[in-house]
């Protein structure tokens, strides 16, 4: 049997371990975290991610644990809606639930190692870096110049187990900040991002919440109510990092998946989705092709696609986090809303 070492037991690593053919590969997963996290946030599952979950055999379970997102609005800081989007069958699953489903899907033949990997495993196996934006595998195989890049933005996320008014769902764009509220089965998830000097490491969540309450004190009442209900034990705080562009996701017998390969701004909500797609794509190729052909095909299929999404996320970030241009952005979106409203009324009267 061929040996594969997966460094990282997050979304990408577990999905890959669950997808590889156990009759062909002896798989070892290295994960520094001894147990699954207990605090998380919602991850929107786009159609490509849903297809990946179907290939993993967990799509229906994921749907059962998640509300369909339905429609939500992009709003100004005061809560006035600009654009309402119908998400169709897209659903938002808790990161905790997704990791639980992926963990359960991993065959019992997979070896689990609880350790903090500081060097690439030197056991002659194919090595997969699924160890996130601060990937040790990327640093060791691609060099120090590929170290994660710190953005000026901060992310604060959490869950509140209480009902939410459907009219409050969506994303609020202020001056250099955004705030989102999405449904969960027993309440709602929320997230906030803005420029901050906190961190980059060892951020105290309680202090971060107090900073956020001050930051959003003049925003919509719905935001203030969410932050008043948020607790440090039910929240996560971290700076946002991205991965520099790589000319290839493959180097020799080392390959990168997920955030280790293409961590991007979270503005498109595609990070977890693309991690799932990376994993099932790589596994499908390794299961059916010789290793060298599979790695070349994986790099060809995934690198340019994820690069395009990274650029799109950065472009959307410039709009969502607009500061000096925020008044102009708001005026343009308000004009677009009024025009769309008149067009809808005109269409209805013509019928």
Coordinates of N, CA and C in Angstrom, one line a residue, residues 53-274:
X53 N -19.6 17.4 -0.5 CA -20.2 16.7 0.6 C -21.0 15.5 0.2
X54 N -21.6 15.6 -1.0 CA -22.3 14.4 -1.5 C -21.3 13.3 -1.9
X55 N -20.2 13.6 -2.4 CA -19.2 12.6 -2.7 C -18.6 12.0 -1.4
X56 N -18.6 12.8 -0.4 CA -18.2 12.3 0.9 C -19.2 11.5 1.6
X57 N -20.5 11.5 1.1 CA -21.6 10.8 1.7 C -22.2 11.4 2.9
X58 N -22.0 12.7 3.1 CA -22.5 13.4 4.3 C -23.4 14.6 4.0
X59 N -23.8 14.7 2.7 CA -24.6 15.9 2.4 C -25.9 15.9 3.1
X60 N -26.7 14.8 3.2 CA -28.0 14.9 3.8 C -27.9 15.1 5.3
X61 N -26.8 14.6 5.9 CA -26.6 14.8 7.4 C -26.3 16.3 7.6
X62 N -25.5 16.9 6.7 CA -25.1 18.3 6.8 C -26.4 19.1 6.6
X63 N -27.2 18.8 5.7 CA -28.5 19.6 5.5 C -29.3 19.5 6.8
X64 N -29.4 18.3 7.3 CA -30.3 18.1 8.5 C -29.8 18.9 9.7
X65 N -28.5 19.2 9.7 CA -27.9 20.0 10.9 C -27.9 21.5 10.6
X66 N -28.5 21.9 9.5 CA -28.3 23.3 9.0 C -29.5 23.9 8.4
X67 N -29.8 25.2 8.7 CA -30.9 25.9 8.1 C -30.6 26.3 6.7
X68 N -31.6 26.3 5.8 CA -31.4 26.9 4.5 C -31.3 28.4 4.7
X69 N -30.4 29.1 4.0 CA -30.1 30.5 4.3 C -31.2 31.4 3.8
X70 N -31.9 30.9 2.7 CA -33.1 31.7 2.2 C -32.6 33.0 1.6
X71 N -33.3 34.1 1.9 CA -32.9 35.4 1.4 C -32.4 36.2 2.5
X72 N -31.5 37.1 2.2 CA -30.9 38.0 3.1 C -30.4 39.3 2.4
X73 N -30.2 40.3 3.1 CA -29.9 41.6 2.5 C -28.5 42.1 2.8
X74 N -27.9 42.8 1.9 CA -26.7 43.6 2.1 C -27.3 45.0 2.5
X75 N -26.8 45.6 3.6 CA -27.4 46.8 4.2 C -26.4 47.8 4.5
X76 N -26.8 49.0 4.7 CA -25.9 50.1 5.2 C -25.7 49.9 6.7
X77 N -24.9 50.7 7.3 CA -24.6 50.6 8.7 C -25.9 50.8 9.6
X78 N -26.8 51.6 9.1 CA -28.0 51.8 9.8 C -29.1 50.7 9.7
X79 N -28.8 49.8 8.8 CA -29.8 48.7 8.6 C -30.7 48.8 7.4
X80 N -30.5 49.9 6.6 CA -31.4 50.0 5.4 C -30.9 49.1 4.3
X81 N -31.7 48.2 3.8 CA -31.3 47.2 2.8 C -31.0 47.9 1.4
X82 N -29.9 47.4 0.8 CA -29.5 47.9 -0.5 C -29.9 46.8 -1.5
X83 N -29.5 45.6 -1.3 CA -29.7 44.5 -2.2 C -30.1 43.3 -1.4
X84 N -31.2 42.6 -1.8 CA -31.7 41.4 -1.2 C -31.3 40.2 -2.1
X85 N -30.7 39.2 -1.6 CA -30.2 38.1 -2.4 C -30.9 36.8 -2.0
X86 N -31.4 36.0 -2.9 CA -32.0 34.7 -2.7 C -30.9 33.7 -2.8
X87 N -30.6 33.0 -1.7 CA -29.5 32.0 -1.7 C -29.9 30.7 -2.2
X88 N -31.2 30.5 -2.6 CA -31.6 29.2 -3.1 C -31.5 28.1 -2.1
X89 N -30.9 27.0 -2.5 CA -30.7 25.9 -1.6 C -29.4 25.9 -0.8
X90 N -28.7 27.0 -0.9 CA -27.5 27.2 -0.1 C -27.8 27.1 1.4
X91 N -27.0 26.4 2.2 CA -27.3 26.3 3.6 C -26.0 26.7 4.4
X92 N -26.2 27.1 5.7 CA -25.1 27.4 6.5 C -24.9 26.5 7.6
X93 N -23.8 25.7 7.6 CA -23.5 24.7 8.6 C -22.5 25.3 9.6
X94 N -22.7 24.9 10.9 CA -21.7 25.2 11.9 C -20.4 24.6 11.6
X95 N -19.3 25.3 11.8 CA -18.0 24.7 11.6 C -17.8 23.4 12.5
X96 N -18.4 23.5 13.7 CA -18.3 22.4 14.6 C -19.0 21.2 14.0
X97 N -20.3 21.4 13.5 CA -21.0 20.2 12.9 C -20.3 19.7 11.7
X98 N -19.8 20.6 10.9 CA -19.1 20.1 9.7 C -17.9 19.2 10.0
X99 N -17.1 19.7 11.0 CA -15.9 18.9 11.4 C -16.3 17.6 12.0
X100 N -17.4 17.6 12.8 CA -17.9 16.4 13.4 C -18.3 15.3 12.3
X101 N -19.0 15.8 11.3 CA -19.4 14.9 10.2 C -18.2 14.4 9.4
X102 N -17.3 15.2 9.1 CA -16.1 14.8 8.4 C -15.3 13.8 9.2
X103 N -15.1 14.1 10.5 CA -14.4 13.2 11.4 C -15.0 11.8 11.4
X104 N -16.3 11.8 11.5 CA -17.0 10.5 11.5 C -16.9 9.7 10.2
X105 N -16.7 10.5 9.1 CA -16.6 9.8 7.8 C -15.2 9.2 7.5
X106 N -14.2 9.6 8.4 CA -12.8 9.0 8.2 C -12.8 7.5 8.5
X107 N -12.3 6.7 7.6 CA -12.3 5.2 7.9 C -11.5 4.9 9.1
X108 N -11.8 3.8 9.8 CA -11.1 3.4 11.0 C -9.6 3.0 10.7
X109 N -9.4 2.7 9.4 CA -8.0 2.3 9.0 C -7.0 3.5 9.0
X110 N -7.5 4.7 9.0 CA -6.7 5.9 9.0 C -6.0 6.1 10.4
X111 N -4.7 6.2 10.4 CA -4.0 6.4 11.7 C -4.1 7.9 12.1
X112 N -4.4 8.1 13.4 CA -4.5 9.5 13.9 C -3.3 9.7 14.8
X113 N -2.6 10.8 14.6 CA -1.4 11.2 15.4 C -1.7 12.6 16.0
X114 N -1.7 12.7 17.3 CA -1.9 14.0 17.9 C -0.5 14.5 18.2
X115 N -0.1 15.5 17.4 CA 1.2 16.0 17.5 C 1.3 17.3 16.8
X116 N 2.2 18.2 17.2 CA 2.4 19.5 16.6 C 3.6 19.3 15.6
X117 N 3.3 19.2 14.4 CA 4.3 18.9 13.4 C 5.2 20.2 13.1
X118 N 6.5 20.0 13.3 CA 7.3 21.2 13.1 C 8.2 21.0 11.8
X119 N 8.2 19.8 11.3 CA 8.9 19.5 10.0 C 8.1 18.6 9.2
X120 N 8.4 18.6 7.9 CA 7.7 17.7 7.0 C 8.0 16.2 7.4
X121 N 7.0 15.4 7.6 CA 7.3 14.0 7.9 C 8.3 13.3 6.9
X122 N 9.4 12.8 7.4 CA 10.4 12.2 6.6 C 10.3 10.6 6.6
X123 N 9.1 10.2 6.1 CA 8.9 8.7 6.1 C 8.7 8.1 4.7
X124 N 9.0 8.9 3.7 CA 8.9 8.4 2.3 C 7.5 8.5 1.8
X125 N 6.6 9.1 2.5 CA 5.2 9.1 2.0 C 5.0 10.4 1.2
X126 N 3.9 10.4 0.5 CA 3.4 11.6 -0.1 C 2.9 12.5 1.0
X127 N 3.3 13.7 1.1 CA 2.9 14.6 2.2 C 1.9 15.7 1.7
X128 N 0.8 15.8 2.4 CA -0.2 16.8 2.1 C -0.3 17.8 3.2
X129 N 0.0 19.1 2.8 CA -0.1 20.1 3.8 C -1.6 20.6 3.8
X130 N -2.2 20.3 4.9 CA -3.6 20.7 5.1 C -3.6 21.5 6.5
X131 N -2.5 22.2 6.7 CA -2.3 22.7 8.1 C -2.5 24.2 8.1
X132 N -3.4 24.7 7.3 CA -3.9 26.1 7.4 C -3.0 27.2 6.9
X133 N -3.4 28.4 7.2 CA -2.7 29.6 6.6 C -1.3 29.7 7.1
X134 N -1.0 29.2 8.3 CA 0.4 29.3 8.9 C 1.1 27.9 8.6
X135 N 0.9 27.3 7.5 CA 1.3 26.0 7.2 C 2.8 25.8 7.4
X136 N 3.1 24.8 8.2 CA 4.5 24.4 8.3 C 5.0 23.7 7.1
X137 N 4.1 22.9 6.4 CA 4.5 22.2 5.2 C 4.8 23.2 4.1
X138 N 4.0 24.3 4.0 CA 4.3 25.3 2.9 C 5.7 26.0 3.2
X139 N 5.9 26.3 4.5 CA 7.1 27.0 4.8 C 8.3 26.1 4.6
X140 N 8.3 24.9 4.9 CA 9.4 24.0 4.8 C 9.7 23.6 3.3
X141 N 8.6 23.4 2.5 CA 8.8 23.0 1.1 C 8.9 24.2 0.1
X142 N 8.2 25.3 0.4 CA 8.2 26.4 -0.5 C 9.1 27.5 -0.1
X143 N 9.5 27.5 1.2 CA 10.4 28.6 1.7 C 9.7 29.7 2.5
X144 N 10.6 30.4 3.2 CA 10.1 31.4 4.1 C 9.3 32.5 3.4
X145 N 9.6 32.8 2.2 CA 9.0 33.9 1.4 C 7.5 33.6 1.3
X146 N 7.0 32.4 1.5 CA 5.6 32.1 1.3 C 4.9 32.1 2.7
X147 N 5.5 32.8 3.7 CA 4.9 32.9 5.0 C 3.5 33.6 4.9
X148 N 2.6 33.4 5.7 CA 1.3 34.0 5.7 C 1.4 35.5 5.8
X149 N 0.5 36.2 5.2 CA 0.5 37.7 5.2 C -0.6 38.2 6.1
X150 N -0.2 39.1 7.0 CA -1.1 39.7 8.0 C -1.9 40.8 7.3
X151 N -3.2 40.8 7.3 CA -4.0 41.9 6.8 C -4.3 42.8 7.9
X152 N -4.7 44.0 7.6 CA -5.1 45.0 8.7 C -6.4 44.6 9.4
X153 N -7.1 43.6 8.9 CA -8.4 43.3 9.4 C -8.5 42.3 10.5
X154 N -9.5 42.4 11.3 CA -9.8 41.6 12.5 C -11.1 40.9 12.3
X155 N -11.2 39.7 12.8 CA -12.4 38.9 12.7 C -12.9 38.5 14.1
X156 N -14.2 38.8 14.4 CA -14.8 38.4 15.6 C -16.1 37.7 15.3
X157 N -16.2 36.5 15.8 CA -17.4 35.7 15.4 C -18.0 35.0 16.6
X158 N -19.2 34.6 16.5 CA -19.8 33.9 17.6 C -21.2 33.4 17.3
X159 N -21.8 32.8 18.3 CA -23.2 32.2 18.2 C -24.0 32.6 19.4
X160 N -25.3 32.9 19.2 CA -26.2 33.3 20.2 C -27.4 32.3 20.1
X161 N -27.7 31.6 21.2 CA -28.9 30.6 21.2 C -30.2 31.3 21.5
X162 N -30.6 32.2 20.7 CA -31.9 32.9 20.9 C -32.5 33.2 19.5
X163 N -33.8 33.4 19.4 CA -34.4 33.7 18.1 C -33.9 35.0 17.5
X164 N -33.9 35.1 16.2 CA -33.5 36.3 15.5 C -34.6 36.7 14.5
X165 N -34.9 38.0 14.5 CA -35.9 38.5 13.6 C -35.4 38.3 12.1
X166 N -36.1 37.7 11.3 CA -35.7 37.5 9.9 C -35.3 38.8 9.2
X167 N -35.9 39.9 9.6 CA -35.7 41.1 8.9 C -34.3 41.7 9.3
X168 N -33.6 41.0 10.3 CA -32.3 41.5 10.7 C -31.2 40.7 10.0
X169 N -31.5 39.6 9.3 CA -30.5 38.8 8.7 C -29.8 39.5 7.6
X170 N -28.5 39.2 7.3 CA -27.8 39.8 6.2 C -26.5 40.4 6.7
X171 N -25.9 41.2 5.8 CA -24.6 41.8 6.1 C -24.7 43.3 6.1
X172 N -24.1 44.0 7.0 CA -24.2 45.4 7.2 C -22.8 46.0 6.9
X173 N -22.7 46.9 6.0 CA -21.5 47.6 5.6 C -21.4 49.0 6.1
X174 N -20.4 49.2 6.9 CA -20.2 50.6 7.5 C -19.0 51.2 6.9
X175 N -18.4 52.1 7.6 CA -17.2 52.8 7.2 C -16.0 52.0 7.7
X176 N -15.4 51.2 6.8 CA -14.3 50.4 7.1 C -14.6 49.2 8.0
X177 N -15.9 48.8 8.0 CA -16.3 47.6 8.8 C -17.5 46.9 8.2
X178 N -17.7 45.7 8.6 CA -18.9 44.9 8.2 C -19.4 44.1 9.3
X179 N -20.6 43.7 9.3 CA -21.2 42.9 10.3 C -22.3 42.0 9.7
X180 N -22.2 40.7 10.1 CA -23.2 39.7 9.5 C -24.0 39.0 10.5
X181 N -25.2 38.7 10.2 CA -26.1 37.9 11.0 C -26.7 36.8 10.1
X182 N -26.5 35.5 10.5 CA -27.1 34.4 9.7 C -27.8 33.4 10.7
X183 N -28.8 32.7 10.2 CA -29.5 31.8 11.1 C -28.8 30.5 11.4
X184 N -29.1 29.9 12.6 CA -28.7 28.6 12.9 C -30.0 27.8 13.4
X185 N -29.9 26.5 13.6 CA -31.0 25.8 14.0 C -31.6 26.2 15.4
X186 N -30.7 26.7 16.3 CA -31.2 27.1 17.6 C -30.9 28.5 18.0
X187 N -30.8 29.4 17.0 CA -30.5 30.8 17.2 C -29.9 31.4 16.0
X188 N -28.7 32.0 16.1 CA -28.1 32.6 15.0 C -26.6 32.8 15.2
X189 N -25.8 32.9 14.1 CA -24.4 33.1 14.1 C -24.2 34.6 13.7
X190 N -23.1 35.2 14.2 CA -22.8 36.6 13.8 C -21.3 36.7 13.6
X191 N -20.9 37.7 12.8 CA -19.5 37.9 12.6 C -19.3 39.4 12.3
X192 N -18.1 39.9 12.7 CA -17.7 41.3 12.5 C -16.3 41.3 12.1
X193 N -16.0 42.3 11.1 CA -14.7 42.5 10.7 C -14.4 44.0 10.5
X194 N -13.2 44.4 10.8 CA -12.8 45.8 10.7 C -11.3 45.9 10.9
X195 N -10.8 47.1 10.6 CA -9.4 47.3 10.9 C -9.1 47.4 12.4
X196 N -8.1 46.7 12.9 CA -7.8 46.7 14.3 C -6.4 46.4 14.5
X197 N -5.8 47.0 15.6 CA -4.5 46.8 16.0 C -4.3 45.7 17.0
X198 N -5.4 45.0 17.4 CA -5.3 43.9 18.3 C -4.5 42.7 17.7
X199 N -3.8 42.0 18.6 CA -3.0 40.9 18.2 C -1.7 41.3 17.6
X200 N -1.1 40.5 16.7 CA -1.9 39.4 16.0 C -2.1 38.1 16.7
X201 N -1.4 37.9 17.9 CA -1.6 36.7 18.6 C -2.2 36.9 20.0
X202 N -2.7 35.9 20.6 CA -3.1 36.0 22.0 C -4.1 37.0 22.3
X203 N -5.1 37.2 21.4 CA -6.1 38.2 21.6 C -7.1 37.8 22.7
X204 N -7.4 38.6 23.6 CA -8.4 38.4 24.7 C -9.8 38.6 24.1
X205 N -10.6 37.6 24.1 CA -11.9 37.7 23.5 C -12.8 38.7 24.2
X206 N -12.8 38.7 25.5 CA -13.6 39.7 26.3 C -13.2 41.1 25.9
X207 N -11.9 41.4 25.8 CA -11.5 42.8 25.4 C -11.9 43.1 23.9
X208 N -11.9 42.0 23.1 CA -12.3 42.2 21.7 C -13.7 42.6 21.6
X209 N -14.6 41.9 22.4 CA -16.0 42.2 22.4 C -16.3 43.6 22.8
X210 N -15.6 44.1 23.9 CA -15.8 45.5 24.3 C -15.4 46.4 23.2
X211 N -14.3 46.2 22.5 CA -13.9 47.0 21.4 C -14.9 47.0 20.4
X212 N -15.5 45.9 20.0 CA -16.5 45.8 19.0 C -17.8 46.6 19.4
X213 N -18.1 46.5 20.7 CA -19.3 47.2 21.1 C -19.1 48.7 21.0
X214 N -17.9 49.2 21.2 CA -17.6 50.6 21.0 C -17.6 50.9 19.5
X215 N -17.0 50.0 18.7 CA -16.9 50.3 17.3 C -18.3 50.4 16.6
X216 N -19.2 49.5 17.0 CA -20.5 49.5 16.4 C -21.6 50.2 17.2
X217 N -21.2 51.0 18.1 CA -22.2 51.7 19.0 C -23.2 52.6 18.2
X218 N -22.8 53.1 17.0 CA -23.6 54.0 16.2 C -24.3 53.2 15.1
X219 N -24.2 51.9 15.0 CA -24.7 51.1 13.9 C -26.2 50.7 14.2
X220 N -26.7 49.9 13.4 CA -28.1 49.5 13.5 C -28.4 48.8 14.8
X221 N -29.7 49.0 15.4 CA -30.0 48.4 16.6 C -29.8 46.9 16.7
X222 N -30.0 46.2 15.5 CA -29.9 44.8 15.5 C -28.4 44.4 15.9
X223 N -27.5 45.2 15.4 CA -26.1 44.9 15.7 C -25.8 45.1 17.1
X224 N -26.3 46.2 17.7 CA -26.0 46.4 19.1 C -26.6 45.4 20.0
X225 N -27.8 44.9 19.6 CA -28.5 43.8 20.4 C -27.7 42.5 20.3
X226 N -27.1 42.2 19.2 CA -26.3 41.0 19.0 C -25.1 41.1 19.9
X227 N -24.4 42.2 19.8 CA -23.2 42.3 20.6 C -23.4 42.4 22.1
X228 N -24.6 42.9 22.5 CA -24.9 42.9 23.9 C -25.2 41.5 24.4
X229 N -25.7 40.6 23.6 CA -26.0 39.2 24.0 C -24.8 38.3 23.8
X230 N -23.8 38.7 23.1 CA -22.6 37.9 22.8 C -21.8 37.7 24.1
X231 N -21.2 36.5 24.2 CA -20.4 36.2 25.4 C -19.0 35.8 24.9
X232 N -18.0 36.0 25.8 CA -16.6 35.6 25.5 C -16.5 34.1 25.3
X233 N -17.2 33.3 26.0 CA -17.1 31.9 25.9 C -17.8 31.4 24.6
X234 N -18.6 32.2 24.0 CA -19.3 31.7 22.8 C -18.8 32.5 21.6
X235 N -17.6 33.1 21.7 CA -17.0 33.9 20.6 C -15.6 33.5 20.3
X236 N -15.2 33.9 19.1 CA -13.8 33.7 18.6 C -13.2 35.0 18.1
X237 N -12.0 35.3 18.4 CA -11.4 36.5 17.9 C -10.0 36.2 17.3
X238 N -9.7 36.8 16.1 CA -8.5 36.5 15.5 C -8.2 37.6 14.4
X239 N -7.0 37.8 14.1 CA -6.6 38.6 13.0 C -6.8 37.8 11.7
X240 N -7.0 38.5 10.6 CA -7.1 37.8 9.3 C -5.8 37.7 8.6
X241 N -5.4 36.5 8.2 CA -4.2 36.3 7.4 C -4.5 35.7 6.0
X242 N -3.7 36.0 5.0 CA -3.9 35.3 3.7 C -2.6 34.6 3.3
X243 N -2.7 33.8 2.3 CA -1.6 33.1 1.7 C -1.1 33.8 0.5
X244 N 0.2 34.0 0.3 CA 0.6 34.6 -1.0 C 0.4 33.7 -2.2
X245 N 0.4 34.2 -3.3 CA 0.1 33.4 -4.5 C 1.3 32.5 -4.8
X246 N 1.0 31.2 -5.0 CA 2.0 30.2 -5.3 C 2.0 29.8 -6.8
X247 N 3.1 29.7 -7.4 CA 3.2 29.2 -8.8 C 2.7 27.8 -9.0
X248 N 2.7 27.0 -7.9 CA 2.2 25.7 -8.0 C 1.8 25.2 -6.6
X249 N 0.8 24.3 -6.5 CA 0.4 23.8 -5.2 C 1.2 22.5 -5.0
X250 N 2.1 22.1 -5.9 CA 2.8 20.8 -5.8 C 4.3 21.1 -5.9
X251 N 5.1 20.5 -5.0 CA 6.5 20.5 -5.0 C 7.1 19.2 -4.7
X252 N 7.6 18.5 -5.7 CA 8.0 17.1 -5.5 C 6.9 16.2 -5.1
X253 N 7.0 15.6 -3.9 CA 6.0 14.7 -3.4 C 5.3 15.4 -2.2
X254 N 5.1 16.7 -2.4 CA 4.4 17.5 -1.4 C 3.4 18.3 -2.1
X255 N 2.2 18.4 -1.5 CA 1.0 19.1 -2.1 C 0.3 19.8 -1.0
X256 N -0.3 20.9 -1.4 CA -1.0 21.8 -0.5 C -2.5 21.8 -0.8
X257 N -3.3 21.8 0.3 CA -4.8 21.9 0.1 C -5.3 22.9 1.1
X258 N -6.5 23.4 0.8 CA -7.2 24.3 1.7 C -6.4 25.6 1.9
X259 N -6.6 26.2 3.1 CA -5.9 27.5 3.5 C -4.4 27.4 3.4
X260 N -3.8 26.3 3.5 CA -2.4 26.2 3.3 C -2.0 26.6 1.9
X261 N -2.9 26.3 0.9 CA -2.6 26.7 -0.5 C -3.1 28.0 -0.9
X262 N -4.3 28.5 -0.3 CA -4.9 29.7 -0.9 C -5.8 30.4 0.1
X263 N -5.4 30.6 1.4 CA -6.2 31.4 2.3 C -6.5 32.7 1.7
X264 N -7.8 33.1 1.8 CA -8.2 34.4 1.2 C -9.0 35.2 2.2
X265 N -9.3 36.5 1.9 CA -10.2 37.2 2.7 C -11.6 36.5 2.8
X266 N -12.3 36.5 3.9 CA -13.5 35.8 4.0 C -14.7 36.5 3.4
X267 N -14.5 37.5 2.6 CA -15.7 38.3 2.1 C -16.6 37.5 1.1
X268 N -16.1 36.5 0.4 CA -16.9 35.7 -0.4 C -17.5 34.5 0.3
X269 N -17.0 34.2 1.4 CA -17.5 33.0 2.2 C -17.2 31.7 1.4
X270 N -16.0 31.6 0.8 CA -15.6 30.5 0.0 C -14.5 29.6 0.6
X271 N -13.9 30.0 1.7 CA -12.7 29.3 2.2 C -13.0 27.8 2.5
X272 N -14.0 27.6 3.3 CA -14.3 26.2 3.6 C -14.8 25.4 2.4
X273 N -15.6 26.1 1.6 CA -16.1 25.4 0.3 C -14.9 24.9 -0.5
X274 N -13.9 25.8 -0.8 CA -12.8 25.4 -1.6 C -11.9 24.4 -1.0

